[in-house]
mmCIF file of C-alpha atoms in Angstrom:
data_model
loop_
_atom_site.group_PDB
_atom_site.id
_atom_site.type_symbol
_atom_site.label_atom_id
_atom_site.label_comp_id
_atom_site.label_asym_id
_atom_site.label_seq_id
_atom_site.Cartn_x
_atom_site.Cartn_y
_atom_site.Cartn_z
ATOM 1 C CA UNK A 1 1.172 25.375 3.735
ATOM 2 C CA UNK A 2 4.500 24.507 5.336
ATOM 3 C CA UNK A 3 3.164 21.035 6.111
ATOM 4 C CA UNK A 4 2.265 20.596 2.443
ATOM 5 C CA UNK A 5 5.793 21.643 1.489
ATOM 6 C CA UNK A 6 7.277 19.083 3.853
ATOM 7 C CA UNK A 7 4.879 16.478 2.483
ATOM 8 C CA UNK A 8 5.762 17.139 -1.168
ATOM 9 C CA UNK A 9 9.512 16.997 -0.524
ATOM 10 C CA UNK A 10 9.222 13.771 1.474
ATOM 11 C CA UNK A 11 7.161 12.126 -1.266
ATOM 12 C CA UNK A 12 9.825 12.961 -3.841
ATOM 13 C CA UNK A 13 12.571 11.802 -1.516
ATOM 14 C CA UNK A 14 10.703 8.525 -0.981
ATOM 15 C CA UNK A 15 10.441 7.997 -4.731
ATOM 16 C CA UNK A 16 14.150 8.632 -5.225
ATOM 17 C CA UNK A 17 15.394 6.712 -2.204
ATOM 18 C CA UNK A 18 14.818 3.235 -3.564
ATOM 19 C CA UNK A 19 15.922 2.349 -7.050
ATOM 20 C CA UNK A 20 17.649 -1.003 -7.438
ATOM 21 C CA UNK A 21 16.814 -3.514 -4.759
ATOM 22 C CA UNK A 22 18.097 -7.108 -4.984
ATOM 23 C CA UNK A 23 15.109 -9.459 -4.902
ATOM 24 C CA UNK A 24 16.205 -11.158 -1.646
ATOM 25 C CA UNK A 25 15.826 -7.782 0.036
ATOM 26 C CA UNK A 26 12.238 -7.153 -1.112
ATOM 27 C CA UNK A 27 10.624 -8.692 1.949
ATOM 28 C CA UNK A 28 13.056 -7.225 4.541
ATOM 29 C CA UNK A 29 12.748 -3.787 2.950
ATOM 30 C CA UNK A 30 8.974 -4.051 2.990
ATOM 31 C CA UNK A 31 9.102 -5.147 6.609
ATOM 32 C CA UNK A 32 11.567 -2.413 7.594
ATOM 33 C CA UNK A 33 9.571 0.358 5.987
ATOM 34 C CA UNK A 34 6.435 -1.110 7.548
ATOM 35 C CA UNK A 35 8.052 -0.598 10.946
ATOM 36 C CA UNK A 36 8.638 3.069 10.025
ATOM 37 C CA UNK A 37 4.942 3.508 9.236
ATOM 38 C CA UNK A 38 4.427 2.725 12.905
ATOM 39 C CA UNK A 39 5.403 6.396 13.363
ATOM 40 C CA UNK A 40 1.655 6.802 13.876
ATOM 41 C CA UNK A 41 2.694 6.022 17.465
ATOM 42 C CA UNK A 42 3.538 9.733 17.822
ATOM 43 C CA UNK A 43 -0.056 10.714 17.036
ATOM 44 C CA UNK A 44 -1.247 7.895 19.282
ATOM 45 C CA UNK A 45 0.795 9.167 22.245
ATOM 46 C CA UNK A 46 -0.621 12.685 21.820
ATOM 47 C CA UNK A 47 -4.166 11.264 21.782
ATOM 48 C CA UNK A 48 -3.689 8.925 24.750
ATOM 49 C CA UNK A 49 -2.010 11.574 26.902
ATOM 50 C CA UNK A 50 -3.908 14.700 25.870
ATOM 51 C CA UNK A 51 -5.675 15.146 29.214
ATOM 52 C CA UNK A 52 -5.508 13.889 32.779
ATOM 53 C CA UNK A 53 -9.297 13.333 32.743
ATOM 54 C CA UNK A 54 -9.682 10.350 30.412
ATOM 55 C CA UNK A 55 -12.317 10.806 27.684
ATOM 56 C CA UNK A 56 -13.211 9.063 24.429
ATOM 57 C CA UNK A 57 -10.090 10.392 22.716
ATOM 58 C CA UNK A 58 -7.921 8.996 25.517
ATOM 59 C CA UNK A 59 -9.367 5.505 25.059
ATOM 60 C CA UNK A 60 -9.034 5.655 21.282
ATOM 61 C CA UNK A 61 -5.479 6.850 21.881
ATOM 62 C CA UNK A 62 -4.804 3.920 24.193
ATOM 63 C CA UNK A 63 -5.796 1.446 21.481
ATOM 64 C CA UNK A 64 -3.823 3.471 18.936
ATOM 65 C CA UNK A 65 -0.681 3.277 21.125
ATOM 66 C CA UNK A 66 -1.276 -0.448 21.545
ATOM 67 C CA UNK A 67 -1.643 -1.052 17.797
ATOM 68 C CA UNK A 68 1.239 1.236 16.823
ATOM 69 C CA UNK A 69 3.608 -0.353 19.369
ATOM 70 C CA UNK A 70 2.828 -3.808 17.986
ATOM 71 C CA UNK A 71 3.676 -2.420 14.541
ATOM 72 C CA UNK A 72 6.898 -0.718 15.656
ATOM 73 C CA UNK A 73 8.363 -3.326 18.032
ATOM 74 C CA UNK A 74 7.212 -6.322 16.010
ATOM 75 C CA UNK A 75 8.216 -4.704 12.731
ATOM 76 C CA UNK A 76 11.788 -3.864 13.724
ATOM 77 C CA UNK A 77 12.391 -7.204 15.457
ATOM 78 C CA UNK A 78 11.027 -9.310 12.617
ATOM 79 C CA UNK A 79 13.058 -7.314 10.077
ATOM 80 C CA UNK A 80 16.204 -7.870 12.131
ATOM 81 C CA UNK A 81 15.500 -11.599 12.294
ATOM 82 C CA UNK A 82 15.085 -11.748 8.521
ATOM 83 C CA UNK A 83 18.312 -9.838 7.879
ATOM 84 C CA UNK A 84 20.274 -11.921 10.383
ATOM 85 C CA UNK A 85 19.227 -15.045 8.515
ATOM 86 C CA UNK A 86 20.042 -13.384 5.213
ATOM 87 C CA UNK A 87 23.623 -12.698 6.292
ATOM 88 C CA UNK A 88 24.212 -16.224 7.485
ATOM 89 C CA UNK A 89 22.880 -17.575 4.204
ATOM 90 C CA UNK A 90 25.240 -15.391 2.216
ATOM 91 C CA UNK A 91 28.252 -16.506 4.188
ATOM 92 C CA UNK A 92 27.315 -20.149 3.678
ATOM 93 C CA UNK A 93 26.945 -19.798 -0.039
ATOM 94 C CA UNK A 94 30.323 -18.164 -0.503
ATOM 95 C CA UNK B 1 16.522 26.766 23.503
ATOM 96 C CA UNK B 2 13.023 25.974 24.634
ATOM 97 C CA UNK B 3 11.850 22.404 25.092
ATOM 98 C CA UNK B 4 9.525 22.799 22.109
ATOM 99 C CA UNK B 5 12.385 23.646 19.758
ATOM 100 C CA UNK B 6 14.550 20.832 21.136
ATOM 101 C CA UNK B 7 11.691 18.446 20.379
ATOM 102 C CA UNK B 8 11.431 19.793 16.830
ATOM 103 C CA UNK B 9 15.178 19.293 16.460
ATOM 104 C CA UNK B 10 14.964 15.678 17.631
ATOM 105 C CA UNK B 11 12.108 15.140 15.154
ATOM 106 C CA UNK B 12 14.428 16.319 12.378
ATOM 107 C CA UNK B 13 17.135 13.889 13.546
ATOM 108 C CA UNK B 14 14.535 11.104 13.595
ATOM 109 C CA UNK B 15 13.468 11.941 10.037
ATOM 110 C CA UNK B 16 17.116 11.841 8.915
ATOM 111 C CA UNK B 17 17.532 8.452 10.617
ATOM 112 C CA UNK B 18 14.508 7.132 8.688
ATOM 113 C CA UNK B 19 15.914 8.410 5.399
ATOM 114 C CA UNK B 20 19.349 6.858 5.942
ATOM 115 C CA UNK B 21 17.783 3.718 7.381
ATOM 116 C CA UNK B 22 15.657 3.181 4.275
ATOM 117 C CA UNK B 23 18.603 3.870 2.001
ATOM 118 C CA UNK B 24 20.781 1.362 3.895
ATOM 119 C CA UNK B 25 17.967 -1.199 3.961
ATOM 120 C CA UNK B 26 17.951 -1.346 0.180
ATOM 121 C CA UNK B 27 21.561 -2.586 0.016
ATOM 122 C CA UNK B 28 22.577 -6.070 1.138
ATOM 123 C CA UNK B 29 25.777 -5.011 2.931
ATOM 124 C CA UNK B 30 24.163 -2.349 5.089
ATOM 125 C CA UNK B 31 20.607 -3.638 5.440
ATOM 126 C CA UNK B 32 20.804 -4.816 9.031
ATOM 127 C CA UNK B 33 22.494 -1.628 10.280
ATOM 128 C CA UNK B 34 19.906 0.340 8.288
ATOM 129 C CA UNK B 35 17.116 -1.284 10.242
ATOM 130 C CA UNK B 36 18.937 -0.392 13.469
ATOM 131 C CA UNK B 37 19.413 3.243 12.385
ATOM 132 C CA UNK B 38 15.734 3.515 11.541
ATOM 133 C CA UNK B 39 14.719 1.995 14.887
ATOM 134 C CA UNK B 40 16.902 4.532 16.726
ATOM 135 C CA UNK B 41 15.058 7.238 14.780
ATOM 136 C CA UNK B 42 11.775 5.802 16.004
ATOM 137 C CA UNK B 43 13.017 5.733 19.601
ATOM 138 C CA UNK B 44 14.060 9.389 19.342
ATOM 139 C CA UNK B 45 10.656 10.376 17.945
ATOM 140 C CA UNK B 46 8.848 8.522 20.743
ATOM 141 C CA UNK B 47 10.992 9.961 23.541
ATOM 142 C CA UNK B 48 10.671 13.497 22.137
ATOM 143 C CA UNK B 49 6.886 13.091 21.986
ATOM 144 C CA UNK B 50 6.712 11.808 25.552
ATOM 145 C CA UNK B 51 8.313 15.000 26.920
ATOM 146 C CA UNK B 52 6.082 17.256 24.781
ATOM 147 C CA UNK B 53 4.076 19.793 26.784
ATOM 148 C CA UNK B 54 0.795 18.580 25.260
ATOM 149 C CA UNK B 55 1.261 15.147 26.768
ATOM 150 C CA UNK B 56 -0.312 15.490 30.194
ATOM 151 C CA UNK B 57 -0.853 11.990 31.492
ATOM 152 C CA UNK B 58 1.029 8.761 31.020
ATOM 153 C CA UNK B 59 -0.954 5.845 32.409
ATOM 154 C CA UNK B 60 -2.809 5.053 29.173
ATOM 155 C CA UNK B 61 0.328 5.536 27.093
ATOM 156 C CA UNK B 62 2.345 3.193 29.318
ATOM 157 C CA UNK B 63 -0.432 0.598 29.400
ATOM 158 C CA UNK B 64 -0.807 0.597 25.610
ATOM 159 C CA UNK B 65 2.948 0.626 25.064
ATOM 160 C CA UNK B 66 3.695 -2.259 27.422
ATOM 161 C CA UNK B 67 0.914 -4.473 26.053
ATOM 162 C CA UNK B 68 1.746 -3.595 22.449
ATOM 163 C CA UNK B 69 5.492 -4.135 22.874
ATOM 164 C CA UNK B 70 4.910 -7.548 24.465
ATOM 165 C CA UNK B 71 2.545 -8.680 21.706
ATOM 166 C CA UNK B 72 4.861 -7.351 19.001
ATOM 167 C CA UNK B 73 7.985 -8.961 20.499
ATOM 168 C CA UNK B 74 6.309 -12.321 21.093
ATOM 169 C CA UNK B 75 4.897 -12.287 17.557
ATOM 170 C CA UNK B 76 8.273 -11.400 16.044
ATOM 171 C CA UNK B 77 10.204 -14.066 17.944
ATOM 172 C CA UNK B 78 7.702 -16.890 17.647
ATOM 173 C CA UNK B 79 6.965 -16.596 13.929
ATOM 174 C CA UNK B 80 8.675 -19.215 11.774
ATOM 175 C CA UNK B 81 11.043 -18.034 9.052
ATOM 176 C CA UNK B 82 8.610 -19.165 6.376
ATOM 177 C CA UNK B 83 5.807 -17.224 8.020
ATOM 178 C CA UNK B 84 7.537 -13.836 7.946
ATOM 179 C CA UNK B 85 5.603 -12.216 5.065
ATOM 180 C CA UNK B 86 2.218 -12.831 6.670
ATOM 181 C CA UNK B 87 3.551 -11.558 10.000
ATOM 182 C CA UNK B 88 4.583 -8.349 8.230
ATOM 183 C CA UNK B 89 1.054 -8.116 6.826
ATOM 184 C CA UNK B 90 -0.423 -8.439 10.297
ATOM 185 C CA UNK B 91 1.937 -5.834 11.801
ATOM 186 C CA UNK B 92 1.102 -3.546 8.900
ATOM 187 C CA UNK B 93 -2.592 -3.916 9.666
ATOM 188 C CA UNK B 94 -1.935 -2.692 13.218
ATOM 189 C CA UNK B 95 -0.099 0.336 11.805
ATOM 190 C CA UNK B 96 -3.175 1.135 9.724
ATOM 191 C CA UNK B 97 -5.366 0.663 12.798
ATOM 192 C CA UNK B 98 -3.237 3.155 14.728
ATOM 193 C CA UNK B 99 -3.676 5.858 12.062
ATOM 194 C CA UNK B 100 -7.387 5.075 11.878
ATOM 195 C CA UNK B 101 -7.771 5.496 15.652
ATOM 196 C CA UNK B 102 -5.738 8.723 15.710
ATOM 197 C CA UNK B 103 -7.963 10.156 12.952
ATOM 198 C CA UNK B 104 -11.104 9.019 14.747
ATOM 199 C CA UNK B 105 -9.894 10.541 18.002
ATOM 200 C CA UNK B 106 -9.327 13.901 16.301
ATOM 201 C CA UNK B 107 -12.783 13.930 14.713
ATOM 202 C CA UNK B 108 -14.801 12.630 17.656
ATOM 203 C CA UNK B 109 -13.242 14.850 20.295
ATOM 204 C CA UNK B 110 -14.888 18.199 20.792
ATOM 205 C CA UNK B 111 -12.875 21.294 20.005
ATOM 206 C CA UNK B 112 -12.503 23.513 16.992
ATOM 207 C CA UNK B 113 -10.077 21.920 14.593
ATOM 208 C CA UNK B 114 -9.530 23.359 11.135
ATOM 209 C CA UNK B 115 -11.145 22.105 7.946
ATOM 210 C CA UNK B 116 -7.773 20.809 6.753
ATOM 211 C CA UNK B 117 -7.272 18.865 9.975
ATOM 212 C CA UNK B 118 -10.769 17.353 9.731
ATOM 213 C CA UNK B 119 -10.247 16.355 6.099
ATOM 214 C CA UNK B 120 -6.860 14.863 6.943
ATOM 215 C CA UNK B 121 -8.396 12.975 9.875
ATOM 216 C CA UNK B 122 -10.999 11.528 7.532
ATOM 217 C CA UNK B 123 -8.261 10.475 5.084
ATOM 218 C CA UNK B 124 -6.372 8.809 7.935
ATOM 219 C CA UNK B 125 -9.566 6.932 8.881
ATOM 220 C CA UNK B 126 -10.261 5.939 5.284
ATOM 221 C CA UNK B 127 -6.777 4.717 4.353
ATOM 222 C CA UNK B 128 -6.112 3.284 7.813
ATOM 223 C CA UNK B 129 -9.313 1.213 7.635
ATOM 224 C CA UNK B 130 -8.532 -0.157 4.184
ATOM 225 C CA UNK B 131 -5.014 -1.003 5.412
ATOM 226 C CA UNK B 132 -6.361 -2.754 8.497
ATOM 227 C CA UNK B 133 -8.924 -5.085 6.916
ATOM 228 C CA UNK B 134 -6.920 -5.504 3.698
ATOM 229 C CA UNK B 135 -3.872 -6.596 5.704
ATOM 230 C CA UNK B 136 -5.911 -9.051 7.755
ATOM 231 C CA UNK B 137 -7.140 -10.704 4.546
ATOM 232 C CA UNK B 138 -3.585 -10.716 3.146
ATOM 233 C CA UNK B 139 -2.409 -12.367 6.358
ATOM 234 C CA UNK B 140 -5.211 -14.946 6.329
ATOM 235 C CA UNK B 141 -4.559 -15.855 2.701
ATOM 236 C CA UNK B 142 -0.789 -16.165 3.112
ATOM 237 C CA UNK B 143 -1.117 -18.131 6.344
ATOM 238 C CA UNK B 144 -3.725 -20.299 4.610
ATOM 239 C CA UNK B 145 -6.252 -19.535 7.298
ATOM 240 C CA UNK B 146 -8.783 -19.059 4.526
ATOM 241 C CA UNK B 147 -9.392 -19.972 0.883
ATOM 242 C CA UNK B 148 -6.317 -18.600 -0.886
ATOM 243 C CA UNK B 149 -8.034 -18.280 -4.251
ATOM 244 C CA UNK B 150 -9.622 -15.151 -5.656
ATOM 245 C CA UNK B 151 -12.916 -14.550 -3.867
ATOM 246 C CA UNK B 152 -15.329 -12.249 -5.657
ATOM 247 C CA UNK B 153 -18.888 -12.006 -6.845
ATOM 248 C CA UNK B 154 -20.446 -11.100 -10.129
ATOM 249 C CA UNK B 155 -20.582 -7.370 -10.719
ATOM 250 C CA UNK B 156 -18.250 -6.645 -7.810
ATOM 251 C CA UNK B 157 -16.421 -3.964 -9.754
ATOM 252 C CA UNK B 158 -19.633 -1.917 -9.795
ATOM 253 C CA UNK B 159 -20.136 -2.458 -6.070
ATOM 254 C CA UNK B 160 -16.521 -1.434 -5.430
ATOM 255 C CA UNK B 161 -17.003 1.672 -7.548
ATOM 256 C CA UNK B 162 -20.186 2.527 -5.685
ATOM 257 C CA UNK B 163 -18.553 2.070 -2.273
ATOM 258 C CA UNK B 164 -15.569 4.211 -3.324
ATOM 259 C CA UNK B 165 -17.926 6.968 -4.498
ATOM 260 C CA UNK B 166 -19.939 6.755 -1.278
ATOM 261 C CA UNK B 167 -16.757 7.038 0.793
ATOM 262 C CA UNK B 168 -15.609 10.130 -1.090
ATOM 263 C CA UNK B 169 -18.946 11.938 -1.418
ATOM 264 C CA UNK B 170 -20.133 10.908 2.051
ATOM 265 C CA UNK B 171 -16.804 12.005 3.462
ATOM 266 C CA UNK B 172 -17.043 15.424 1.824
ATOM 267 C CA UNK B 173 -20.582 15.892 3.209
ATOM 268 C CA UNK B 174 -19.594 14.681 6.684
ATOM 269 C CA UNK B 175 -16.524 16.931 6.792
ATOM 270 C CA UNK B 176 -18.731 19.891 5.850
ATOM 271 C CA UNK B 177 -21.363 18.999 8.452
ATOM 272 C CA UNK B 178 -19.091 18.675 11.499
ATOM 273 C CA UNK B 179 -19.604 18.795 14.464
ATOM 274 C CA UNK B 180 -23.081 17.357 13.791
ATOM 275 C CA UNK B 181 -21.972 14.343 11.807
ATOM 276 C CA UNK B 182 -20.394 11.934 14.281
ATOM 277 C CA UNK B 183 -22.719 9.089 13.270
ATOM 278 C CA UNK B 184 -21.939 9.640 9.598
ATOM 279 C CA UNK B 185 -18.232 9.354 10.350
ATOM 280 C CA UNK B 186 -18.742 6.123 12.271
ATOM 281 C CA UNK B 187 -20.819 4.737 9.392
ATOM 282 C CA UNK B 188 -18.178 5.759 6.871
ATOM 283 C CA UNK B 189 -15.492 4.127 9.019
ATOM 284 C CA UNK B 190 -17.432 0.859 8.947
ATOM 285 C CA UNK B 191 -17.864 1.199 5.185
ATOM 286 C CA UNK B 192 -14.131 1.842 4.730
ATOM 287 C CA UNK B 193 -13.359 -1.307 6.730
ATOM 288 C CA UNK B 194 -15.627 -3.269 4.372
ATOM 289 C CA UNK B 195 -13.946 -1.601 1.396
ATOM 290 C CA UNK B 196 -10.581 -3.051 2.476
ATOM 291 C CA UNK B 197 -12.142 -6.531 2.341
ATOM 292 C CA UNK B 198 -13.683 -5.880 -1.078
ATOM 293 C CA UNK B 199 -10.326 -4.726 -2.456
ATOM 294 C CA UNK B 200 -8.155 -7.612 -1.264
ATOM 295 C CA UNK B 201 -10.514 -10.632 -1.310
ATOM 296 C CA UNK B 202 -10.562 -10.822 -5.155
ATOM 297 C CA UNK B 203 -6.752 -11.129 -5.287
ATOM 298 C CA UNK B 204 -5.229 -14.603 -5.315
ATOM 299 C CA UNK B 205 -2.829 -15.786 -2.608
ATOM 300 C CA UNK B 206 0.136 -15.933 -5.003
ATOM 301 C CA UNK B 207 -0.036 -12.169 -5.500
ATOM 302 C CA UNK B 208 -0.231 -11.375 -1.785
ATOM 303 C CA UNK B 209 3.421 -10.239 -1.393
ATOM 304 C CA UNK B 210 2.749 -7.428 -3.874
ATOM 305 C CA UNK B 211 -0.493 -6.579 -2.100
ATOM 306 C CA UNK B 212 1.308 -6.398 1.249
ATOM 307 C CA UNK B 213 3.888 -4.049 -0.265
ATOM 308 C CA UNK B 214 1.047 -1.852 -1.531
ATOM 309 C CA UNK B 215 -0.795 -1.961 1.808
ATOM 310 C CA UNK B 216 2.476 -1.005 3.469
ATOM 311 C CA UNK B 217 2.569 2.039 1.229
ATOM 312 C CA UNK B 218 -1.039 2.797 2.249
ATOM 313 C CA UNK B 219 -0.212 2.626 5.952
ATOM 314 C CA UNK B 220 2.526 5.187 5.307
ATOM 315 C CA UNK B 221 0.073 7.512 3.578
ATOM 316 C CA UNK B 222 -2.408 6.994 6.430
ATOM 317 C CA UNK B 223 0.276 7.985 8.948
ATOM 318 C CA UNK B 224 1.070 11.019 6.828
ATOM 319 C CA UNK B 225 -2.620 11.997 6.820
ATOM 320 C CA UNK B 226 -2.662 11.584 10.592
ATOM 321 C CA UNK B 227 0.325 13.950 10.623
ATOM 322 C CA UNK B 228 -1.713 16.594 8.794
ATOM 323 C CA UNK B 229 -4.578 15.965 11.222
ATOM 324 C CA UNK B 230 -2.479 16.786 14.271
ATOM 325 C CA UNK B 231 -0.018 19.133 12.525
ATOM 326 C CA UNK B 232 3.070 17.054 13.199
ATOM 327 C CA UNK B 233 6.051 17.102 10.839
ATOM 328 C CA UNK B 234 7.713 13.824 11.790
ATOM 329 C CA UNK B 235 4.511 11.904 11.044
ATOM 330 C CA UNK B 236 4.200 13.599 7.677
ATOM 331 C CA UNK B 237 7.835 13.001 6.709
ATOM 332 C CA UNK B 238 8.092 9.372 7.871
ATOM 333 C CA UNK B 239 4.623 8.528 6.580
ATOM 334 C CA UNK B 240 5.150 9.942 3.116
ATOM 335 C CA UNK B 241 8.634 8.380 2.884
ATOM 336 C CA UNK B 242 7.059 4.973 3.482
ATOM 337 C CA UNK B 243 4.132 5.810 1.186
ATOM 338 C CA UNK B 244 6.337 6.776 -1.747
ATOM 339 C CA UNK B 245 9.113 4.207 -1.304
ATOM 340 C CA UNK B 246 6.466 1.520 -0.713
ATOM 341 C CA UNK B 247 4.900 2.376 -4.053
ATOM 342 C CA UNK B 248 8.286 2.065 -5.767
ATOM 343 C CA UNK B 249 8.928 -1.264 -4.061
ATOM 344 C CA UNK B 250 5.467 -2.493 -5.096
ATOM 345 C CA UNK B 251 6.321 -1.598 -8.676
ATOM 346 C CA UNK B 252 9.710 -3.358 -8.486
ATOM 347 C CA UNK B 253 8.043 -6.486 -7.085
ATOM 348 C CA UNK B 254 5.417 -6.441 -9.861
ATOM 349 C CA UNK B 255 8.125 -6.160 -12.486
ATOM 350 C CA UNK B 256 10.071 -9.073 -11.030
ATOM 351 C CA UNK B 257 6.871 -11.149 -11.374
ATOM 352 C CA UNK B 258 6.335 -9.847 -14.908
ATOM 353 C CA UNK B 259 2.969 -8.395 -13.943
ATOM 354 C CA UNK B 260 1.485 -4.947 -13.946
ATOM 355 C CA UNK B 261 0.050 -3.562 -10.728
ATOM 356 C CA UNK B 262 -3.356 -3.145 -12.382
ATOM 357 C CA UNK B 263 -3.434 -6.792 -13.394
ATOM 358 C CA UNK B 264 -2.589 -7.853 -9.833
ATOM 359 C CA UNK B 265 -5.267 -5.653 -8.292
ATOM 360 C CA UNK B 266 -8.117 -6.024 -10.735
ATOM 361 C CA UNK B 267 -7.460 -9.210 -12.731
ATOM 362 C CA UNK B 268 -10.354 -11.212 -11.326
ATOM 363 C CA UNK B 269 -12.765 -8.280 -11.405
ATOM 364 C CA UNK B 270 -12.267 -7.522 -15.069
ATOM 365 C CA UNK B 271 -12.621 -9.850 -18.024
ATOM 366 C CA UNK B 272 -8.946 -9.453 -18.842
ATOM 367 C CA UNK B 273 -7.043 -12.578 -19.903
ATOM 368 C CA UNK B 274 -4.789 -12.165 -16.856
ATOM 369 C CA UNK B 275 -7.597 -13.761 -14.842
ATOM 370 C CA UNK B 276 -6.277 -17.299 -14.704
ATOM 371 C CA UNK B 277 -2.689 -16.315 -13.903
ATOM 372 C CA UNK B 278 -3.183 -16.067 -10.198
#
């Protein structure tokens, strides 16, 4: 029940968090929030490390860690690259 | 303070970092710092999880992390500026895959987990699968690795409806029948992967940015479902933040294209006049 409470509040917060976004920021924002969805890495770590005798869940967890890390590391780096470019462009145009 | 409560506290800090990060990302002046704040939140969540008492061995975590970080970093640095959106789609697909695998791991491993956890695991599998294959198609269309036009067949809306019904009804039956329904879950996973293809293939390449924004929202919801599956707050908070804000962003992007979300998603499947637009 507490989890549901947390879920409901976060959904509402997510709806309220973003209102006016300049169109140049659409892609970076999408990319940045995509990196956050890589939070599945937490579940992946629990699965991959749940026992010292590897079983099916360990192997699924290994691939989950692999996939989630690609999402997290790649997501944050690519967002930073986009935003770095964005700043340079703005300075040039002024 | 026990280690467990310190970990919970760090999870709260991580959630706050995600909230501020997202807020800062939506303003031009603070966007880059926002991304940094959010990444620090992610680092905190990962480190806190690594010292959790339920994490007993590290070799598979380290192996997956090192390989994944290398692939992610190489992908992020090598992609050309013009190729960024499709790279985001691909990364997003991996996020969906992670939630899918976490859900599958919960269901397939023996042990008595609650009905709520099983249902949430199934949701994580379902949404994660759609995110995975849908994102791959979005990537392929944007990168022009495949025909970028709308690909669909006659009567596909009925097939899509049938598959969606099967996934829901089959899922309810399989959840009720555990632990004797492993094969059903694997079959449903395969079906959900196909469903992702069926949903995104009929959408034209020009609409892909909106689709990626929507799939990004899905991957957040999948992570949130995975959070319910393993009873972890930080997954639920971060996942539903991305799910909800992603939906808002999808809507904003639709509006800036003067389209409705329904017309983007279903234009070629219905006989609506919006068909030729994409």
